[in-house]
Coordinates of C-alpha atoms in Angstrom, one line a residue:
Chain A
X23 CA 159.6 231.5 257.3
X24 CA 159.9 228.4 257.9
X25 CA 162.2 227.6 254.5
X26 CA 164.3 230.9 254.9
X27 CA 167.6 229.6 254.3
X28 CA 169.7 232.2 256.4
X29 CA 167.9 230.4 259.0
X30 CA 169.6 227.9 261.3
X31 CA 168.3 224.6 262.1
X32 CA 168.2 222.6 264.8
X33 CA 168.6 218.3 264.8
X34 CA 165.0 218.1 265.2
X35 CA 164.0 220.8 262.6
X36 CA 162.4 217.9 260.5
X37 CA 160.5 216.2 263.5
X38 CA 159.3 220.0 263.9
X39 CA 157.7 220.1 260.4
X40 CA 156.5 216.3 260.8
X41 CA 154.7 217.5 264.0
X42 CA 152.6 220.2 262.6
X43 CA 154.6 223.0 264.3
X44 CA 154.5 226.4 263.3
X45 CA 158.1 227.6 262.7
X46 CA 159.1 231.4 263.6
X47 CA 163.0 233.0 263.4
X48 CA 164.4 232.8 266.7
X49 CA 167.9 234.1 267.6
X50 CA 168.7 233.2 263.9
X51 CA 167.1 229.7 264.4
X52 CA 164.1 228.3 262.9
X53 CA 162.2 227.4 266.0
X54 CA 158.7 226.1 267.0
X55 CA 156.0 228.4 268.4
X56 CA 153.5 225.7 268.7
X57 CA 152.2 222.7 267.8
X58 CA 148.6 222.2 266.6
X59 CA 147.5 221.6 270.0
X60 CA 148.1 225.9 270.7
X61 CA 149.9 227.4 273.6
X62 CA 147.4 227.5 276.3
X63 CA 147.1 223.6 275.8
X64 CA 150.9 223.1 275.7
X65 CA 151.0 225.2 278.7
X66 CA 148.5 223.2 280.9
X67 CA 149.7 220.1 279.7
X68 CA 153.4 221.1 280.8
X69 CA 152.2 222.1 284.3
X70 CA 150.0 218.5 284.6
X71 CA 152.1 215.9 283.1
X72 CA 155.1 216.4 280.9
X73 CA 156.5 218.5 277.8
X74 CA 159.4 218.4 275.9
X75 CA 160.9 221.4 274.3
X76 CA 163.9 221.9 271.6
X77 CA 166.1 224.4 272.7
X78 CA 169.1 223.3 270.7
X79 CA 169.4 226.9 270.0
X80 CA 171.2 227.0 272.9
X81 CA 175.2 227.6 273.5
X82 CA 176.4 224.7 275.4
X83 CA 180.2 225.3 276.1
X84 CA 183.3 223.2 277.9
X85 CA 185.6 225.3 279.9
X86 CA 188.9 223.0 280.5
X87 CA 192.3 223.9 282.7
X88 CA 193.5 223.5 286.5
X89 CA 192.1 226.3 287.6
X90 CA 188.9 226.5 285.7
X91 CA 186.3 227.7 288.6
X92 CA 188.6 230.6 289.6
X93 CA 189.2 231.6 286.3
X94 CA 185.4 231.8 285.6
X95 CA 184.7 233.5 288.5
X96 CA 186.3 236.4 287.4
X97 CA 183.5 236.8 284.6
X98 CA 180.7 235.8 286.8
X99 CA 179.8 236.8 290.6
X100 CA 178.4 233.1 291.2
X101 CA 180.3 230.7 293.6
X102 CA 182.0 228.6 291.2
X103 CA 184.5 227.2 293.5
X104 CA 182.2 226.1 296.0
X105 CA 180.5 223.5 293.7
X106 CA 180.7 219.9 293.8
X107 CA 181.1 217.6 291.7
X108 CA 177.7 217.3 290.0
X109 CA 176.2 220.3 291.1
X110 CA 174.8 223.3 288.5
X111 CA 174.7 226.7 289.2
X112 CA 172.6 229.9 288.1
X113 CA 174.7 233.1 287.3
X114 CA 175.4 235.7 284.5
X115 CA 178.5 237.4 283.3
X116 CA 178.3 240.9 284.2
X117 CA 180.1 244.0 282.8
X118 CA 182.2 246.7 284.5
X119 CA 179.1 248.7 285.4
X120 CA 178.0 245.4 287.1
X121 CA 175.3 245.2 284.1
X122 CA 174.2 241.9 283.0
X123 CA 175.6 240.3 279.4
X124 CA 173.8 236.8 279.4
X125 CA 172.4 234.5 282.3
X126 CA 174.1 231.0 281.9
X127 CA 173.8 227.8 283.8
X128 CA 177.3 226.3 285.2
X129 CA 177.7 222.6 286.0
X130 CA 180.5 221.0 287.8
X131 CA 181.3 218.2 285.1
X132 CA 183.7 216.5 287.2
X133 CA 187.3 217.2 284.6
X134 CA 185.3 220.5 283.0
X135 CA 182.8 222.8 283.4
X136 CA 179.7 222.8 281.4
X137 CA 177.8 225.8 280.5
X138 CA 174.6 226.7 278.9
X139 CA 174.4 230.2 277.7
X140 CA 171.4 232.2 275.9
X141 CA 171.0 231.5 272.0
X142 CA 171.1 235.5 271.2
X143 CA 174.0 235.8 273.3
X144 CA 176.0 233.0 272.4
X145 CA 178.8 234.5 270.0
X146 CA 179.2 237.4 272.3
X147 CA 179.6 235.0 275.5
X148 CA 182.5 232.6 273.5
X149 CA 184.4 235.8 272.7
X150 CA 183.8 237.0 275.7
X151 CA 185.0 233.4 277.5
X152 CA 187.6 233.8 275.5
X153 CA 189.1 237.0 276.1
X154 CA 188.6 236.6 280.2
X155 CA 189.9 233.2 280.3
X156 CA 193.1 233.4 278.3
X157 CA 196.2 231.9 279.3
X158 CA 194.1 230.3 282.7
X159 CA 191.5 228.0 280.8
X160 CA 190.4 226.7 277.5
X161 CA 187.1 227.3 275.7
X162 CA 185.5 224.5 273.8
X163 CA 182.3 225.1 272.0
X164 CA 179.7 221.8 271.8
X165 CA 178.3 223.1 268.1
X166 CA 177.5 219.3 267.2
X167 CA 174.8 218.4 270.0
X168 CA 171.0 219.3 270.6
X169 CA 169.4 220.2 274.4
X170 CA 166.0 218.7 274.7
X171 CA 164.1 220.0 278.2
X172 CA 161.7 217.4 279.7
X173 CA 159.5 219.8 282.3
X174 CA 156.6 218.8 284.2
X175 CA 155.6 217.0 287.2
X176 CA 155.6 213.3 284.9
X177 CA 159.1 214.2 283.5
X178 CA 160.5 212.0 285.6
X179 CA 158.2 209.2 285.6
X180 CA 158.4 209.7 281.8
X181 CA 162.3 209.9 281.5
X182 CA 163.1 207.0 284.5
X183 CA 161.5 204.4 281.5
X184 CA 164.5 205.2 279.4
X185 CA 167.0 206.0 282.1
X186 CA 166.2 204.7 285.8
X187 CA 169.2 206.6 287.2
X188 CA 167.4 209.9 286.3
X189 CA 164.5 209.6 289.2
X190 CA 167.6 209.0 291.9
X191 CA 169.0 212.8 290.6
X192 CA 168.5 215.8 292.7
X193 CA 167.4 219.4 291.8
X194 CA 170.2 221.1 290.2
X195 CA 172.3 218.2 289.6
X196 CA 174.2 217.0 286.4
X197 CA 175.5 213.9 285.5
X198 CA 176.5 211.7 282.5
X199 CA 173.7 209.0 281.9
X200 CA 172.5 206.8 278.9
X201 CA 169.1 207.9 278.2
X202 CA 167.5 204.8 275.7
X203 CA 171.1 203.6 275.2
X204 CA 172.4 207.1 273.9
X205 CA 175.4 208.7 275.8
X206 CA 174.0 212.1 277.5
X207 CA 174.4 214.9 279.5
X208 CA 171.4 215.4 282.0
X209 CA 170.8 218.4 284.1
X210 CA 167.9 218.1 286.8
X211 CA 166.6 221.9 286.0
X212 CA 164.4 223.9 283.7
X213 CA 163.0 227.2 283.0
X214 CA 159.1 226.8 283.6
X215 CA 159.1 226.5 287.9
X216 CA 158.2 222.4 287.3
X217 CA 160.2 219.5 288.1
X218 CA 162.3 218.7 285.1
X219 CA 165.3 218.0 283.2
X220 CA 167.4 219.3 280.5
X221 CA 169.2 216.9 278.3
X222 CA 172.2 217.3 276.1
X223 CA 172.3 214.6 273.1
X224 CA 174.8 214.5 269.8
X225 CA 173.0 215.9 267.1
X226 CA 173.0 212.7 265.3
X227 CA 171.2 211.0 268.0
X228 CA 168.9 213.7 268.8
X229 CA 165.4 212.8 266.9
X230 CA 165.9 209.3 268.0
X231 CA 166.1 210.6 271.8
X232 CA 162.8 212.9 271.2
X233 CA 161.0 210.3 269.6
X234 CA 161.7 207.9 272.3
X235 CA 161.1 210.6 275.0
X236 CA 157.6 211.8 272.6
X237 CA 156.2 208.0 272.9
X238 CA 155.9 208.5 276.4
X239 CA 152.2 208.5 277.2
X240 CA 153.2 211.8 279.4
X241 CA 154.8 213.8 276.8
X242 CA 153.3 216.4 274.4
X243 CA 155.8 218.5 272.2
X244 CA 155.9 222.2 273.6
X245 CA 157.0 225.2 271.3
X246 CA 158.7 228.6 272.3
X247 CA 155.3 230.2 272.7
X248 CA 154.5 228.1 276.0
X249 CA 158.3 227.9 277.3
X250 CA 158.1 231.7 277.7
X251 CA 154.3 232.1 279.2
X252 CA 155.7 228.8 281.9
X253 CA 158.8 230.8 282.9
X254 CA 157.0 234.1 283.1
X255 CA 154.6 232.5 285.5
X256 CA 157.5 230.9 287.5
X257 CA 159.3 234.8 287.4
X258 CA 162.3 233.8 286.0
X259 CA 164.2 236.1 283.9
X260 CA 164.5 236.3 279.9
X261 CA 167.5 237.7 278.8
X262 CA 166.8 240.7 276.6
X263 CA 163.8 241.4 278.1
X264 CA 164.1 241.2 281.9
X265 CA 167.9 241.2 281.9
X266 CA 170.2 243.2 280.0
X267 CA 173.7 245.5 280.4
X268 CA 172.3 248.2 282.2
X269 CA 170.6 245.8 284.8
X270 CA 172.6 244.4 287.7
X271 CA 172.2 241.5 289.6
X272 CA 171.0 243.5 292.6
X273 CA 168.1 245.1 290.7
X274 CA 167.1 242.1 288.9
X275 CA 166.2 240.2 292.6
X276 CA 168.8 237.9 291.7
X277 CA 171.4 238.4 294.9
X278 CA 170.6 234.7 295.9
X279 CA 173.0 233.8 293.4
X280 CA 175.5 235.5 295.0
X281 CA 177.7 233.9 297.9
X282 CA 178.9 235.6 301.0
X283 CA 182.1 234.8 299.7
X284 CA 181.5 236.3 296.4
X285 CA 179.8 239.3 298.0
X286 CA 182.9 239.9 300.6
X287 CA 185.5 239.3 298.1
X288 CA 183.9 240.7 294.6
X289 CA 186.6 239.9 292.0
X290 CA 183.7 240.0 288.7
X291 CA 183.7 242.7 286.6
X292 CA 181.5 245.5 288.2
X293 CA 181.6 244.0 291.6
X294 CA 182.3 247.4 293.1
X295 CA 178.8 248.6 291.4
X296 CA 177.0 245.6 292.9
X297 CA 178.7 245.8 296.5
X298 CA 177.6 249.2 296.9
X299 CA 174.1 248.4 295.9
X300 CA 174.3 245.3 298.3
X301 CA 175.0 247.7 301.0
X302 CA 172.9 251.0 300.0
X303 CA 170.1 249.4 298.4
X304 CA 169.6 249.2 294.4
X305 CA 167.6 252.5 292.7
X306 CA 165.0 250.0 291.3
X307 CA 164.2 246.5 291.3
X308 CA 162.4 243.9 289.3
X309 CA 159.3 242.9 291.2
X310 CA 156.0 241.0 290.0
X311 CA 153.2 243.1 288.7
X312 CA 149.6 241.9 288.6
X313 CA 147.0 243.7 286.6
X314 CA 143.8 244.1 289.0
X315 CA 141.6 244.0 285.6
X316 CA 141.6 241.3 282.6
X317 CA 143.6 243.2 280.4
X318 CA 147.5 241.7 279.9
X319 CA 150.3 244.7 280.2
X320 CA 153.0 244.2 277.6
X321 CA 156.9 244.6 277.9
X322 CA 157.5 248.3 277.7
X323 CA 154.5 249.4 279.4
X324 CA 154.8 252.6 281.8
X325 CA 154.2 251.6 285.3
X326 CA 152.9 255.0 287.5
X327 CA 152.4 255.3 291.2
X328 CA 148.3 256.2 291.5
X329 CA 149.0 260.2 291.2
X330 CA 150.3 258.8 287.5
X331 CA 154.2 259.8 288.1
X332 CA 156.2 256.9 286.1
X333 CA 158.1 254.9 288.2
X334 CA 159.6 251.9 286.1
X335 CA 158.3 249.7 283.3
X336 CA 157.0 245.9 282.5
X337 CA 160.0 244.0 281.0
X338 CA 157.6 240.9 280.6
X339 CA 154.2 240.7 280.2
X340 CA 150.8 239.1 279.0
X341 CA 148.6 236.1 279.7
X342 CA 149.0 233.7 282.6
X343 CA 147.3 230.1 281.2
X344 CA 147.9 228.6 284.9
X345 CA 147.1 231.6 286.7
X346 CA 143.9 232.5 283.9
X347 CA 144.8 236.0 284.0
X348 CA 147.4 238.6 283.0
X349 CA 150.6 238.7 284.9
X350 CA 153.8 240.5 284.5
X351 CA 157.1 241.4 285.7
X352 CA 159.2 244.7 285.6
X353 CA 161.6 247.4 287.3
X354 CA 160.0 250.2 289.8
X355 CA 161.8 252.4 292.0
X356 CA 162.9 250.9 295.1
X357 CA 160.4 252.5 297.2
X358 CA 157.7 251.0 295.2
X359 CA 158.9 247.3 295.3
X360 CA 157.2 246.2 298.7
X361 CA 154.4 243.5 297.6
X362 CA 151.1 245.1 297.6
X363 CA 152.2 248.7 296.6
X364 CA 149.1 249.7 294.4
X365 CA 150.5 251.3 291.2
X366 CA 149.0 251.6 287.5
X367 CA 149.9 250.3 284.2
X368 CA 149.3 252.5 281.5
X369 CA 148.0 250.2 278.4
X370 CA 147.4 252.0 275.0
X371 CA 147.0 255.2 277.0
X372 CA 144.2 254.4 280.1
X373 CA 145.7 253.8 283.5
X374 CA 144.8 250.3 284.9
X375 CA 145.1 249.4 288.6
X376 CA 148.0 246.6 289.3
X377 CA 149.8 245.6 292.6
X378 CA 153.3 244.7 293.2
X379 CA 153.5 240.8 293.8
X380 CA 156.0 238.7 295.2
X381 CA 157.1 236.2 292.1
X382 CA 156.4 233.4 291.5
X383 CA 152.7 233.8 290.1
X384 CA 153.0 230.0 289.8
X385 CA 154.3 228.1 292.7
X386 CA 157.5 226.6 291.6
X387 CA 157.6 222.6 291.8
X388 CA 161.1 221.7 291.8
X389 CA 162.1 218.3 292.8
X390 CA 163.0 217.9 296.6
X391 CA 164.8 215.3 298.2
Chain B
X30 CA 120.1 238.6 254.0
X31 CA 123.6 239.8 254.4
X32 CA 126.6 240.6 252.0
X33 CA 129.9 239.7 253.3
X34 CA 133.3 241.6 252.6
X35 CA 136.5 241.5 253.5
X36 CA 139.6 243.6 254.3
X37 CA 143.3 243.2 253.9
X38 CA 143.8 243.4 257.8
X39 CA 141.7 240.2 257.8
X40 CA 138.7 241.5 259.0
X41 CA 135.2 240.6 257.7
X42 CA 131.6 243.1 257.9
X43 CA 128.2 241.3 257.0
X44 CA 126.0 244.2 255.6
X45 CA 122.6 244.2 256.2
X46 CA 120.7 247.2 255.3
X47 CA 122.5 250.4 257.0
X48 CA 124.3 248.0 259.7
X49 CA 127.0 245.9 259.7
X50 CA 128.6 243.0 262.1
X51 CA 132.4 242.9 262.3
X52 CA 134.8 239.8 263.4
X53 CA 138.0 239.0 262.2
X54 CA 138.3 236.1 259.8
X55 CA 139.5 232.5 260.5
X56 CA 142.5 233.0 259.0
X57 CA 143.0 235.8 261.4
X58 CA 142.6 233.6 264.4
X59 CA 144.4 231.1 262.9
X60 CA 147.5 233.0 262.7
X61 CA 147.0 234.4 265.9
X62 CA 146.3 231.5 267.8
X63 CA 144.5 230.9 271.2
X64 CA 143.1 234.4 272.0
X65 CA 143.0 235.6 275.7
X66 CA 141.6 239.4 276.1
X67 CA 139.4 241.1 273.7
X68 CA 139.0 245.0 274.3
X69 CA 135.9 246.4 272.2
X70 CA 134.7 249.7 271.8
X71 CA 132.2 251.7 273.8
X72 CA 128.5 251.6 272.0
X73 CA 128.0 255.2 270.7
X74 CA 132.0 255.9 269.4
X75 CA 132.7 256.5 266.0
X76 CA 135.1 255.1 263.9
X77 CA 137.0 255.8 260.6
X78 CA 137.4 253.7 257.9
X79 CA 140.8 251.6 259.2
X80 CA 140.7 253.3 262.2
X81 CA 141.6 251.4 265.2
X82 CA 138.6 249.9 266.9
X83 CA 139.0 247.1 268.9
X84 CA 142.3 244.9 270.6
X85 CA 142.4 241.0 270.2
X86 CA 145.1 239.3 272.4
X87 CA 146.6 236.0 272.2
X88 CA 149.1 234.5 275.5
X89 CA 151.9 236.1 273.2
X90 CA 150.6 239.4 271.7
X91 CA 148.3 242.1 271.0
X92 CA 146.7 242.8 267.7
X93 CA 144.7 245.9 266.7
X94 CA 141.5 245.2 264.4
X95 CA 140.9 247.9 262.4
X96 CA 137.2 248.9 261.1
X97 CA 136.6 247.9 257.7
X98 CA 134.4 250.5 256.9
X99 CA 133.7 254.2 258.8
X100 CA 130.5 254.3 261.5
X101 CA 129.0 254.5 265.0
X102 CA 129.2 251.3 266.8
X103 CA 125.5 250.3 268.1
X104 CA 126.4 247.3 269.8
X105 CA 129.1 245.1 271.0
X106 CA 129.5 241.0 271.5
X107 CA 129.8 240.8 275.4
X108 CA 129.7 236.8 274.9
X109 CA 133.3 237.3 272.7
X110 CA 134.9 239.9 275.4
X111 CA 133.7 237.0 278.2
X112 CA 134.9 234.1 276.1
X113 CA 137.7 235.1 273.9
X114 CA 138.0 231.9 272.6
X115 CA 134.7 232.2 271.4
X116 CA 136.4 234.2 268.4
X117 CA 138.8 231.0 268.0
X118 CA 135.7 228.8 267.5
X119 CA 133.5 231.1 265.7
X120 CA 135.9 233.8 264.1
X121 CA 133.1 234.3 261.1
X122 CA 129.7 233.5 263.4
X123 CA 129.4 233.5 267.0
X124 CA 133.0 235.5 267.8
X125 CA 132.2 238.5 265.9
X126 CA 133.0 241.8 267.9
X127 CA 130.6 244.8 267.0
X128 CA 128.1 246.2 265.2
X129 CA 127.8 249.4 263.4
X130 CA 125.8 251.8 261.6
X131 CA 127.6 252.1 258.3
X132 CA 128.8 256.1 257.9
X133 CA 129.4 256.3 254.1
X134 CA 128.0 252.7 252.4
X135 CA 130.3 253.7 249.0
X136 CA 133.2 252.5 251.3
X137 CA 132.2 248.5 250.8
X138 CA 133.2 249.3 247.1
X139 CA 136.9 248.8 248.5
X140 CA 136.8 245.9 250.3
X141 CA 137.0 242.3 248.6
X142 CA 134.0 239.9 248.2
X143 CA 134.9 236.0 249.7
X144 CA 136.7 235.1 246.4
X145 CA 138.6 237.7 246.1
X146 CA 139.8 237.4 250.3
X147 CA 140.3 233.6 249.6
X148 CA 142.8 234.4 246.6
X149 CA 144.6 237.2 248.6
X150 CA 145.2 234.7 251.8
X151 CA 146.6 232.1 249.5
X152 CA 148.8 234.3 248.0
X153 CA 150.3 235.0 251.4
X154 CA 151.1 231.6 252.0

């Protein structure tokens, strides 16, 4: 598998092999799913200290042009014109039905916008951006850059040894920063619910930077397996599982990403659908689901009411190492979305008791200034 | 004294007399990674050869365990259900899954011995 020549390799491929990673195909890339310590140890290490993730498969895109924020707002419901220099916003590309085509991060990088999009959607997103911004802004794909995520309560301590100014960054802030002497784009953000950073670095310097970070006593390499269990406990959506072209930002419980101005003005694909759902309430909602016994309930598990009538489906589910038990999220009919509502999860034909719960399962511990 | 047989689905069965103890192999536990949940059969349940009899789950995925031979479940390993990590630590001893009374001892002839299984696993890598 690791030698499948059809798979793309990130700049850290050789390092992953040297660290003993188990490589798997993911979104067309050979990626480390775990290192020898295993998913449980990697997960708990990230929550206790700091983990280094290779997320170079994600797409890094620059949008330039005078009216770039207004132009990009035609494709996403996020308030990009309100961004101040160095600020980051989480938003999503929508279709004409208000369905989500991908979710992404947008940073105000001074004279341009810096976007990070999902690996599996990268090609489609770029075509969508080029078509949607034509004549208004230009799109440049940064293909020669790696992306490293350093996550966990000790991430700031470890990174500050190589880049002291990182410690002064606020949550969801972006800046140019030399890390161990290497010019990087650094954001204080992540996908684990912990404090942390994402560091964009030229491919040729990626291994040097990764080794410098791994040389810090707090830092261990973490694979995609723990990345998934960490984000699930944090209640964060995985595109393709929890979000897809049939789910709207309102149904996905992402209305916090919509500003008052964008709700009122619309002006993004599917705005009418989203505005109607905001006014009338959606038919279904994404919620946390906590199984009451020990059996994990996986994606596509049917959710029923206590009488056995299907009311929804799990979109992400598994074992939460920090919760020390099964955790899941999924969509249920809006009438069942209230926290505390008892439901059943049909696991291998057997209905098992569960409750609707407020996300996240593991409390967010983002940096507060 | 028991004789151990192996399946292509990476189960083992240690047979002594008319009973066998079943578990998953070291190769299987390594491939699955850290196990976090095990669903074991009820004692008294009968199973066909190759029938789904248990489920072992890692953080990421659930995997079926298929019975190497037919028979009736006579006991299960509650320690493995309580502490699934035991299967990672001792897959071919303390991390056994269930004990069954053999339905048809002739089925054992279709399974592999350790040398054949080791060669089979080598061929997968």
